[in-house]
Coordinates of C-alpha atoms and ligand atoms in Angstrom, one line a residue:
M279 CA 141.8 140.1 -111.2
K280 CA 142.3 141.0 -107.5
W281 CA 139.2 141.2 -105.2
W282 CA 139.7 144.9 -104.8
Q283 CA 139.4 145.5 -108.5
N284 CA 135.6 144.9 -108.6
A285 CA 135.1 145.9 -105.0
V286 CA 133.3 149.0 -103.7
V287 CA 134.8 150.5 -100.5
Y288 CA 132.7 152.5 -97.9
Q289 CA 134.6 155.0 -95.8
I290 CA 133.5 155.2 -92.1
Y291 CA 134.5 158.3 -90.0
P292 CA 133.9 156.5 -86.7
R293 CA 133.3 159.6 -84.6
S294 CA 130.2 160.4 -86.7
F295 CA 128.8 157.0 -87.7
Q296 CA 126.9 155.4 -84.8
D297 CA 127.0 155.9 -81.1
S298 CA 126.2 152.8 -79.0
N299 CA 126.9 153.9 -75.4
G300 CA 125.2 157.3 -75.2
D301 CA 128.2 159.5 -75.0
G302 CA 127.4 161.4 -78.2
I303 CA 130.5 159.9 -80.0
G304 CA 130.3 157.2 -82.6
D305 CA 132.1 154.0 -81.7
I306 CA 133.1 150.5 -82.8
Q307 CA 130.1 148.7 -81.3
G308 CA 127.9 151.3 -83.1
I309 CA 129.6 150.2 -86.4
I310 CA 129.0 146.5 -85.6
S311 CA 125.3 147.4 -85.0
R312 CA 125.1 148.8 -88.6
L313 CA 126.9 145.9 -90.5
D314 CA 123.5 144.6 -91.8
Y315 CA 122.9 148.0 -93.3
L316 CA 126.3 148.0 -95.0
Q317 CA 125.7 144.4 -96.2
E318 CA 122.3 145.6 -97.6
L319 CA 124.1 148.4 -99.5
G320 CA 126.4 145.7 -100.9
I321 CA 129.8 147.1 -100.2
D322 CA 132.9 144.8 -100.0
A323 CA 135.2 146.7 -97.7
V324 CA 135.2 149.5 -95.1
W325 CA 138.0 152.0 -94.9
L326 CA 137.9 152.8 -91.2
S327 CA 139.3 156.3 -90.3
P328 CA 141.5 156.1 -87.2
V329 CA 140.2 154.6 -84.0
Y330 CA 143.6 154.4 -82.3
A331 CA 144.7 156.1 -79.0
S332 CA 144.9 159.9 -79.8
P333 CA 144.5 163.3 -78.0
N334 CA 142.2 164.1 -81.0
D335 CA 144.0 167.3 -81.9
D336 CA 143.3 166.3 -85.5
N337 CA 140.4 163.8 -84.7
G338 CA 142.6 160.7 -84.6
Y339 CA 145.1 161.5 -87.3
D340 CA 147.5 162.3 -84.4
I341 CA 148.2 158.9 -83.0
S342 CA 149.7 158.3 -79.5
N343 CA 149.6 154.5 -79.6
Y344 CA 149.1 152.6 -82.9
Q345 CA 148.3 149.4 -81.1
A346 CA 145.7 150.6 -78.7
I347 CA 142.1 151.6 -79.3
H348 CA 140.9 155.1 -78.1
P349 CA 138.4 154.6 -75.2
D350 CA 136.0 156.9 -77.1
Y351 CA 135.7 154.1 -79.7
G352 CA 135.9 151.0 -77.4
T353 CA 138.4 148.3 -76.8
M354 CA 140.7 146.0 -78.8
A355 CA 138.2 143.2 -78.2
D356 CA 135.5 145.4 -79.9
M357 CA 138.0 145.9 -82.8
D358 CA 138.5 142.1 -83.1
E359 CA 134.7 141.6 -83.0
L360 CA 134.2 144.1 -85.8
I361 CA 136.9 142.4 -88.0
E362 CA 135.2 139.0 -87.4
K363 CA 131.6 140.1 -87.8
A364 CA 132.4 142.1 -90.9
R365 CA 134.2 139.0 -92.3
D366 CA 131.0 137.0 -91.6
R367 CA 129.3 139.3 -94.1
N368 CA 132.2 139.2 -96.6
I369 CA 133.2 142.8 -95.7
R370 CA 136.9 143.5 -95.1
I371 CA 138.1 146.1 -92.7
V372 CA 140.8 148.4 -94.2
M373 CA 142.6 150.4 -91.5
D374 CA 144.0 153.9 -91.7
L375 CA 147.8 153.9 -91.6
V376 CA 149.0 157.3 -90.4
V377 CA 152.8 157.1 -90.3
N378 CA 154.0 160.4 -91.8
H379 CA 153.7 161.7 -88.3
T380 CA 152.7 160.7 -84.8
S381 CA 151.0 162.6 -82.0
D382 CA 153.3 164.7 -79.8
E383 CA 151.9 162.5 -77.0
H384 CA 153.3 159.3 -78.5
Q385 CA 155.8 157.7 -76.2
W386 CA 158.5 158.0 -78.9
F387 CA 158.1 161.8 -79.0
I388 CA 157.9 162.1 -75.2
E389 CA 161.3 160.2 -75.1
A390 CA 162.7 162.2 -78.0
K391 CA 161.9 165.5 -76.3
K392 CA 163.9 164.5 -73.2
G393 CA 167.1 165.6 -75.0
K394 CA 169.5 165.3 -78.0
D395 CA 171.0 162.1 -76.7
S396 CA 167.6 160.3 -76.4
P397 CA 167.7 157.0 -78.3
Y398 CA 164.4 158.3 -79.8
R399 CA 165.7 161.7 -80.8
D400 CA 166.2 160.7 -84.4
Y401 CA 162.7 159.2 -84.7
Y402 CA 161.8 162.8 -85.5
I403 CA 163.2 165.7 -87.5
W404 CA 165.1 168.3 -85.4
R405 CA 167.0 171.4 -86.7
D406 CA 168.9 174.2 -85.0
P407 CA 167.5 177.7 -85.4
V408 CA 168.7 179.7 -88.4
A409 CA 169.3 183.4 -87.8
G410 CA 167.5 183.0 -84.5
G411 CA 164.4 181.7 -86.1
V412 CA 162.8 178.8 -88.0
P413 CA 165.2 176.6 -90.0
N414 CA 163.5 177.3 -93.3
N415 CA 160.2 178.3 -95.1
L416 CA 158.4 175.0 -94.8
T417 CA 154.8 175.7 -93.8
S418 CA 152.1 173.6 -92.1
A419 CA 148.9 172.5 -94.0
F420 CA 147.1 173.8 -90.9
S421 CA 148.6 177.3 -91.2
G422 CA 151.8 178.8 -89.9
S423 CA 155.3 177.5 -90.0
A424 CA 156.0 173.7 -90.1
W425 CA 158.7 174.2 -87.4
T426 CA 158.0 174.6 -83.7
L427 CA 160.7 175.4 -81.1
D428 CA 161.3 172.9 -78.3
E429 CA 162.5 175.2 -75.5
N430 CA 164.1 172.3 -73.7
S431 CA 166.7 171.6 -76.4
G432 CA 166.6 174.9 -78.3
Q433 CA 165.9 173.0 -81.5
Y434 CA 162.9 173.1 -83.8
Y435 CA 161.0 170.0 -84.8
L436 CA 159.2 169.5 -88.1
H437 CA 155.4 169.1 -88.4
L438 CA 153.7 169.4 -91.8
F439 CA 150.4 169.4 -90.0
S440 CA 149.6 170.6 -86.5
S441 CA 152.4 171.2 -83.9
K442 CA 150.9 168.2 -82.1
Q443 CA 151.7 166.0 -85.1
P444 CA 155.5 165.8 -85.3
D445 CA 156.8 164.2 -88.6
L446 CA 158.5 160.9 -88.3
N447 CA 162.0 160.6 -89.7
W448 CA 161.8 157.8 -92.3
E449 CA 165.5 158.0 -93.0
N450 CA 165.9 156.3 -89.7
E451 CA 165.7 152.5 -90.2
Q452 CA 164.5 152.0 -86.6
V453 CA 161.4 154.1 -87.5
R454 CA 160.7 152.0 -90.5
R455 CA 161.2 148.8 -88.5
E456 CA 158.7 150.0 -85.8
V457 CA 156.1 150.9 -88.5
Y458 CA 156.4 147.5 -90.2
D459 CA 156.1 145.6 -86.9
M460 CA 152.9 147.6 -86.2
M461 CA 151.5 146.9 -89.7
N462 CA 152.1 143.2 -89.2
F463 CA 150.4 143.3 -85.8
W464 CA 147.3 144.6 -87.6
L465 CA 147.6 142.4 -90.7
D466 CA 147.9 139.3 -88.5
K467 CA 144.5 140.2 -87.1
G468 CA 143.0 139.6 -90.5
I469 CA 142.3 143.2 -91.6
G470 CA 141.7 143.8 -95.3
G471 CA 144.6 146.2 -95.8
F472 CA 145.5 149.9 -95.3
R473 CA 144.6 153.4 -96.5
M474 CA 147.9 155.2 -96.2
D475 CA 147.6 158.8 -94.9
V476 CA 149.7 161.3 -96.9
I477 CA 152.1 158.5 -97.9
D478 CA 153.7 160.7 -100.6
L479 CA 155.3 162.8 -97.8
I480 CA 157.4 160.1 -96.1
G481 CA 160.3 160.6 -98.5
K482 CA 160.6 164.3 -97.6
V483 CA 164.0 166.1 -97.6
P484 CA 163.3 169.0 -95.2
D485 CA 166.7 170.7 -95.8
K486 CA 165.8 171.0 -99.5
E487 CA 162.2 171.9 -98.7
I488 CA 161.1 168.8 -100.6
T489 CA 157.9 167.3 -99.0
A490 CA 156.0 165.2 -101.5
D491 CA 157.6 162.7 -103.9
G492 CA 161.0 162.6 -102.2
P493 CA 163.9 160.7 -103.8
K494 CA 163.6 157.7 -101.5
L495 CA 159.8 157.5 -101.4
H496 CA 159.4 154.5 -103.6
D497 CA 162.3 152.7 -101.9
Y498 CA 160.5 153.0 -98.6
I499 CA 157.2 151.8 -100.1
Q500 CA 158.8 148.8 -101.8
E501 CA 160.6 147.9 -98.6
M502 CA 157.3 148.2 -96.7
H503 CA 155.7 145.9 -99.3
Q504 CA 158.4 143.3 -98.8
E505 CA 158.3 143.5 -95.0
T506 CA 154.5 143.5 -94.5
L507 CA 152.2 143.2 -97.5
K508 CA 154.0 140.5 -99.6
G509 CA 152.1 137.3 -99.9
R510 CA 148.9 138.7 -98.2
D511 CA 145.7 139.1 -100.1
V512 CA 145.1 142.6 -98.9
M513 CA 144.5 146.0 -100.6
T514 CA 146.3 149.3 -100.1
V515 CA 145.4 152.8 -101.2
G516 CA 147.8 155.6 -100.8
E517 CA 146.6 159.2 -100.2
T518 CA 148.8 161.1 -102.6
W519 CA 147.8 164.7 -103.2
S520 CA 150.8 165.2 -105.4
A521 CA 150.1 162.2 -107.8
T522 CA 150.0 162.4 -111.5
P523 CA 149.2 159.4 -113.8
E524 CA 153.0 158.9 -114.3
T525 CA 153.6 158.6 -110.6
A526 CA 150.4 156.7 -110.1
R527 CA 151.9 154.0 -112.3
L528 CA 155.0 153.9 -110.0
Y529 CA 152.7 153.3 -107.0
S530 CA 150.2 150.9 -108.6
H531 CA 152.0 148.9 -111.3
P532 CA 151.5 145.3 -110.1
D533 CA 155.1 144.3 -111.0
R534 CA 156.5 147.1 -108.8
E535 CA 155.1 145.5 -105.6
E536 CA 154.2 148.8 -103.9
L537 CA 150.5 149.7 -103.5
S538 CA 147.2 148.5 -105.0
M539 CA 146.1 152.0 -106.0
I540 CA 146.2 155.6 -104.9
F541 CA 143.8 158.5 -104.2
Q542 CA 144.6 161.2 -106.7
F543 CA 143.1 164.7 -106.1
E544 CA 143.5 166.5 -109.4
H545 CA 139.8 166.8 -110.0
I546 CA 139.4 168.2 -106.4
L547 CA 142.3 170.7 -106.9
L548 CA 140.7 172.3 -109.9
E549 CA 138.8 174.6 -107.6
E550 CA 141.9 176.0 -106.0
E551 CA 144.1 178.8 -107.3
P552 CA 147.3 177.0 -108.5
D553 CA 150.1 176.8 -106.0
K554 CA 147.9 178.4 -103.3
S555 CA 145.8 176.7 -100.6
K556 CA 142.4 175.0 -100.5
W557 CA 141.0 178.3 -99.2
D558 CA 141.9 180.3 -102.4
I559 CA 138.9 179.1 -104.4
K560 CA 138.2 179.4 -108.1
D561 CA 135.2 178.4 -110.0
L562 CA 135.1 174.8 -111.4
D563 CA 135.5 174.6 -115.2
L564 CA 133.6 171.4 -116.1
V565 CA 135.3 171.0 -119.4
E566 CA 138.6 171.0 -117.5
W567 CA 137.1 168.6 -114.9
K568 CA 136.0 166.1 -117.6
K569 CA 139.4 166.3 -119.2
V570 CA 141.1 165.5 -115.9
L571 CA 138.8 162.6 -115.2
T572 CA 139.4 161.3 -118.7
K573 CA 143.1 161.6 -118.4
W574 CA 143.0 159.4 -115.3
Q575 CA 140.7 156.9 -117.0
V576 CA 142.9 156.4 -120.1
E577 CA 146.4 156.9 -118.8
L578 CA 146.3 154.3 -116.0
T579 CA 144.6 151.5 -118.0
A580 CA 147.2 148.9 -118.7
D581 CA 149.8 149.4 -116.0
G582 CA 148.1 150.6 -112.8
W583 CA 144.8 151.0 -111.0
N584 CA 142.6 153.9 -110.2
S585 CA 140.5 154.7 -107.2
L586 CA 137.3 156.7 -107.8
F587 CA 135.8 159.1 -105.3
W588 CA 134.0 162.5 -105.0
N589 CA 134.4 163.0 -101.3
N590 CA 135.8 161.9 -98.0
H591 CA 136.2 163.2 -94.4
D592 CA 138.4 166.1 -95.7
T593 CA 136.2 167.4 -98.4
P594 CA 132.7 169.0 -98.6
R595 CA 129.8 166.8 -99.7
V596 CA 129.6 166.3 -103.4
V597 CA 125.8 167.1 -103.7
S598 CA 126.5 170.5 -102.1
R599 CA 129.8 171.1 -103.8
W600 CA 129.0 170.2 -107.4
G601 CA 125.3 169.2 -107.4
N602 CA 122.2 171.0 -106.0
D603 CA 121.4 170.3 -102.4
T604 CA 118.0 172.0 -102.5
T605 CA 115.6 171.6 -105.4
Y606 CA 117.5 168.8 -107.1
R607 CA 119.2 167.1 -104.1
K608 CA 118.1 163.5 -104.9
E609 CA 118.6 163.9 -108.7
S610 CA 122.0 165.4 -108.4
A611 CA 123.1 162.9 -105.8
K612 CA 122.1 160.1 -108.1
L613 CA 123.7 161.8 -111.0
F614 CA 127.2 161.9 -109.3
A615 CA 126.7 158.2 -108.3
I616 CA 125.9 157.2 -111.8
L617 CA 128.8 159.2 -113.3
L618 CA 131.4 157.8 -110.8
H619 CA 130.3 154.1 -110.6
H620 CA 130.4 153.5 -114.3
M621 CA 134.1 154.5 -114.6
R622 CA 137.1 152.2 -114.4
G623 CA 138.7 151.8 -110.9
T624 CA 137.7 151.0 -107.4
P625 CA 134.8 153.3 -106.2
Y626 CA 134.7 154.7 -102.7
I627 CA 131.5 155.9 -101.0
F628 CA 131.9 158.3 -98.1
Q629 CA 129.5 157.6 -95.3
G630 CA 126.1 159.4 -95.9
E631 CA 126.9 160.0 -99.6
E632 CA 124.6 157.0 -100.3
I633 CA 121.6 158.9 -98.9
G634 CA 122.6 162.3 -100.4
M635 CA 123.7 163.9 -97.2
T636 CA 124.5 167.6 -97.6
N637 CA 127.0 170.3 -96.3
R638 CA 126.4 171.9 -92.9
V639 CA 125.9 175.7 -92.8
I640 CA 127.5 177.4 -89.7
Q641 CA 126.9 181.0 -88.6
S642 CA 129.9 181.4 -86.2
V643 CA 133.5 180.1 -85.8
D644 CA 132.4 178.8 -82.3
E645 CA 130.5 176.0 -84.2
V646 CA 133.7 174.9 -86.0
D647 CA 135.4 171.7 -84.7
D648 CA 138.1 171.1 -87.4
I649 CA 141.6 172.4 -86.5
E650 CA 142.3 173.1 -90.2
S651 CA 139.3 175.5 -90.5
R652 CA 139.9 177.1 -87.1
N653 CA 143.6 177.8 -87.7
M654 CA 142.8 179.3 -91.2
Y655 CA 140.0 181.4 -89.7
Y656 CA 142.2 183.0 -87.0
E657 CA 145.2 183.3 -89.3
R658 CA 143.2 185.1 -92.0
L659 CA 141.3 187.2 -89.5
E660 CA 144.7 188.6 -88.5
K661 CA 145.4 189.4 -92.1
G662 CA 142.3 191.4 -92.5
Y663 CA 139.8 189.0 -94.0
S664 CA 136.2 189.6 -92.9
E665 CA 134.4 187.2 -90.6
E666 CA 131.7 186.8 -93.2
E667 CA 134.2 185.9 -95.9
L668 CA 135.9 183.4 -93.7
L669 CA 132.6 181.7 -92.6
H670 CA 131.7 181.4 -96.3
L671 CA 135.1 179.7 -97.0
I672 CA 134.4 177.3 -94.1
N673 CA 130.9 176.6 -95.3
V674 CA 132.0 175.7 -98.8
R675 CA 135.3 174.0 -98.1
G676 CA 135.6 173.1 -94.4
R677 CA 136.0 169.5 -93.3
D678 CA 133.2 169.6 -90.7
N679 CA 130.8 169.5 -93.7
A680 CA 131.6 165.8 -94.1
R681 CA 131.8 165.0 -90.4
T682 CA 128.2 165.7 -89.1
P683 CA 126.6 162.6 -87.6
I684 CA 125.0 160.1 -90.0
Q685 CA 121.3 160.7 -90.3
W686 CA 119.7 157.3 -89.5
D687 CA 116.1 158.5 -88.9
D688 CA 114.0 161.6 -88.1
S689 CA 114.3 161.4 -84.3
K690 CA 115.9 164.1 -82.2
H691 CA 119.6 163.2 -82.9
A692 CA 118.8 161.3 -86.1
G693 CA 119.2 157.9 -84.4
F694 CA 123.0 158.6 -84.1
T695 CA 122.9 159.0 -80.4
E696 CA 120.5 159.4 -77.5
E697 CA 122.6 162.2 -76.0
T698 CA 124.1 165.4 -77.3
P699 CA 126.2 164.6 -80.3
W700 CA 129.9 165.7 -80.4
L701 CA 129.0 167.7 -83.6
P702 CA 125.4 168.8 -84.2
V703 CA 123.1 166.7 -86.4
Q704 CA 122.0 168.5 -89.5
P705 CA 118.4 170.0 -89.3
N706 CA 117.5 168.3 -92.7
H707 CA 117.9 164.9 -91.0
V708 CA 114.1 165.0 -90.7
E709 CA 113.7 164.3 -94.4
V710 CA 117.2 163.1 -95.3
N711 CA 117.8 159.8 -93.4
V712 CA 118.5 156.1 -93.9
K713 CA 115.0 155.0 -92.6
Q714 CA 113.3 157.2 -95.2
A715 CA 115.7 156.0 -97.9
L716 CA 115.1 152.3 -97.2
E717 CA 111.3 152.9 -97.4
D718 CA 111.6 154.9 -100.7
K719 CA 112.3 152.7 -103.7
E720 CA 113.3 155.9 -105.6
S721 CA 115.8 156.9 -103.0
V722 CA 119.5 157.7 -103.6
F723 CA 120.3 154.6 -101.5
Y724 CA 118.7 152.2 -104.1
T725 CA 120.6 153.9 -106.9
Y726 CA 123.9 153.2 -105.1
Q727 CA 122.8 149.6 -104.3
K728 CA 122.1 149.0 -108.0
L729 CA 125.4 150.5 -109.1
I730 CA 127.3 148.4 -106.7
R731 CA 125.5 145.3 -107.9
L732 CA 126.2 146.3 -111.6
R733 CA 129.9 146.3 -110.9
K734 CA 129.8 142.8 -109.7
E735 CA 127.7 141.5 -112.6
N736 CA 129.3 143.4 -115.6
P737 CA 133.1 143.0 -116.4
I738 CA 132.7 146.0 -118.8
L739 CA 132.7 148.3 -115.7
V740 CA 135.8 146.7 -114.3
R741 CA 137.8 146.1 -117.4
G742 CA 136.2 148.1 -120.2
D743 CA 137.9 151.0 -122.0
F744 CA 136.8 154.6 -121.6
K745 CA 136.0 157.1 -124.3
L746 CA 134.9 160.7 -123.5
L747 CA 132.1 162.1 -125.7
L748 CA 131.2 165.8 -126.2
P749 CA 134.5 166.9 -124.7
A750 CA 133.7 170.6 -125.2
H751 CA 130.2 170.5 -123.8
P752 CA 130.1 172.9 -120.8
T753 CA 127.7 170.9 -118.6
V754 CA 127.1 167.4 -120.0
F755 CA 129.6 164.7 -119.1
A756 CA 129.1 161.7 -121.5
Y757 CA 131.3 158.7 -122.0
E758 CA 131.3 155.2 -123.4
R759 CA 132.6 152.0 -121.9
Q760 CA 133.6 149.2 -124.3
F761 CA 134.6 145.6 -123.6
E762 CA 134.7 142.7 -125.9
G763 CA 132.2 144.2 -128.3
E764 CA 129.9 145.4 -125.6
R765 CA 129.3 149.2 -125.4
W766 CA 127.6 151.2 -122.7
L767 CA 126.8 154.9 -122.9
V768 CA 126.8 157.0 -119.7
C769 CA 125.5 160.6 -119.7
G770 CA 124.9 163.3 -117.1
N771 CA 123.7 166.9 -117.2
I772 CA 125.6 168.6 -114.5
S773 CA 123.4 171.7 -114.4
S774 CA 120.0 172.9 -113.3
E775 CA 119.1 173.8 -116.9
P776 CA 117.6 171.4 -119.4
Q777 CA 120.1 170.4 -122.2
E778 CA 119.5 169.1 -125.7
I779 CA 122.3 167.0 -127.1
S780 CA 122.9 164.6 -129.9
L781 CA 125.0 161.4 -129.5
S782 CA 124.3 159.9 -132.9
E783 CA 127.9 158.9 -133.3
S784 CA 127.3 156.3 -130.6
G785 CA 124.9 154.5 -132.9
E786 CA 121.7 152.9 -131.7
A787 CA 120.5 152.8 -128.1
D788 CA 119.5 149.4 -126.7
V789 CA 118.2 148.7 -123.1
M790 CA 118.3 151.3 -120.4
I791 CA 120.5 150.3 -117.4
V792 CA 120.1 153.1 -114.8
S793 CA 118.3 156.4 -114.9
N794 CA 117.6 159.0 -112.2
Y795 CA 114.4 160.1 -113.8
S796 CA 113.0 156.6 -114.6
R797 CA 113.5 157.3 -118.3
A798 CA 112.5 154.3 -120.4
A799 CA 114.3 155.0 -123.7
V800 CA 116.7 157.3 -125.5
D801 CA 116.8 158.6 -129.1
L802 CA 120.5 159.3 -129.4
K803 CA 120.0 161.7 -132.3
A804 CA 118.2 164.2 -130.0
I805 CA 118.2 163.8 -126.3
Q806 CA 116.5 166.3 -124.0
L807 CA 118.1 166.1 -120.6
K808 CA 116.2 167.3 -117.6
P809 CA 118.1 169.2 -114.8
Y810 CA 120.8 166.9 -113.3
E811 CA 119.4 164.0 -115.4
A812 CA 121.8 161.0 -115.7
F813 CA 121.4 157.6 -117.2
S814 CA 123.4 154.7 -118.6
I815 CA 122.2 152.6 -121.5
K816 CA 123.5 149.7 -123.5
L817 CA 124.4 150.4 -127.2
K818 CA 123.6 148.0 -130.1
Ligands
TEU953 O1 144.9 164.7 -95.2 C1 146.0 165.2 -95.8 C2 145.7 166.6 -96.3 O2 146.6 167.2 -96.9 C3 144.3 167.2 -96.1 O3 144.1 167.3 -94.7 C4 144.3 168.5 -96.7 O4 145.3 169.3 -96.1 C5 143.0 169.2 -96.6 O5 142.5 168.9 -95.4 C6 142.0 168.7 -97.7 O6 141.7 169.8 -98.4 C7 145.2 163.6 -94.3 C8 144.0 163.2 -93.6 O7 143.0 162.7 -94.5 C9 143.5 164.4 -92.8 O8 142.2 164.1 -92.2 C10 144.5 164.7 -91.8 O9 144.2 165.9 -91.2 C11 145.9 164.9 -92.4 O10 146.2 163.9 -93.4 C12 147.0 164.8 -91.4 O11 147.0 163.4 -90.9
CA954 CA1 129.9 156.3 -78.1

């Protein structure tokens, strides 16, 4: 058993976590000032989104120096202090590794742009025009072509994200060497590991328009493991939008010496029209959703490891997306916590999820920060979409939803900052905030705290088998965990309508473990579930 197999990881988006110097931007000293809170919650590791030098075109996922801290966030001394003070609380700091691309303001790209004979030219991917235009049909995740013309050389360079995020050429051994040296710089500082940004893209073959899962992808990851991770007690989680349980085994089988686990997104992608974009939305079919979650629970058991998450800095907040962020905000936030934290895998909590923070509603594109939303808005406005339609898309799917400042208390800027925050604080911070949550024994916070503690105290959660119940029920997600004769039943009504179900095949209920309605007992033959009611119970 590795430490990260019964750990719970907390994702911090530093810009929005806690400001300490009154510039309206979250920073590392702000995180240090909140370590006691994270220790109180009980988490074991922090995934820290990028704090490196960056022009912030993509809020830090466009890095101009991997071994320097952006002044917005502080200094390298602050970073060393964070790693040390977190370790004093048995909290590891997992850094974000963004090596599919750099910023166009990285020294390597500045050199590469100087001309075709630059020693750094082949750090990136350059192609001559074809028929006077872009080399092929590859497109950017942030709208438009993935190719931008460099006037100076008359060649195009590849960027699967913004034109200020040129893709690194992983075929070039020098690039790989530079990345491994940088990784060892951070690992030697005693960080807990890496979250690896779009790592499934580094094996791309642009001339064949192959982006994810390229032919050399696992060769590169295995080489990376040997050159940096081998022999270190660290965790790695790859962000792999293309993953299936089959490929997840390739990344996470312990004998393959690649990664500890990956983030798979199949349950997230169910709301998108197949082979289109995140903005081509379709309704969620909960039966399909349960089937996908079950597939990942049962197909990765023996020879791989799962991550478990509902949201992150790229996705809308779970209580608004799938729950009910008005009448049943607390109940549905607790329901999703109960359903996730009883599953097999390493759970991730996105900052603010533990107090049931909600999406942010905007009325105008002028309020939008995120490049992905802005580019989509203007591209689709050109194509004739209405402003109202596009604002709706941003309100339900935009990444700013997750990036509003953490609501620490009911003061003017929610205790996040004394000045004007870089992104407005949500109006509902007056009632949804950490201070209130810590004072309210029935708050979402204490449900998360209990679930985190349960994972430490009960091997069934870490090692037990998973069995889906009521597969065809349209709104109830129920499953059993079984380990060495012990059986737990977990059940949640993902709807605002009461439901009556029978789970008599699970036998006799024993003691209640967790409930979001303070339920004391359950008669498995006939269970009346309240709106968004969830519970877990031991079975005899
Ligand atoms: O995200 C990869 C990615 O594909 C998502 O941005 C996706 O396009 C969409 O935003 C989610 O629906 C990673 C980082 O998490 C993201 O913040 C960066 O913008 C991106 O890579 C580029 O580094
Ligand atoms: Ca600050």
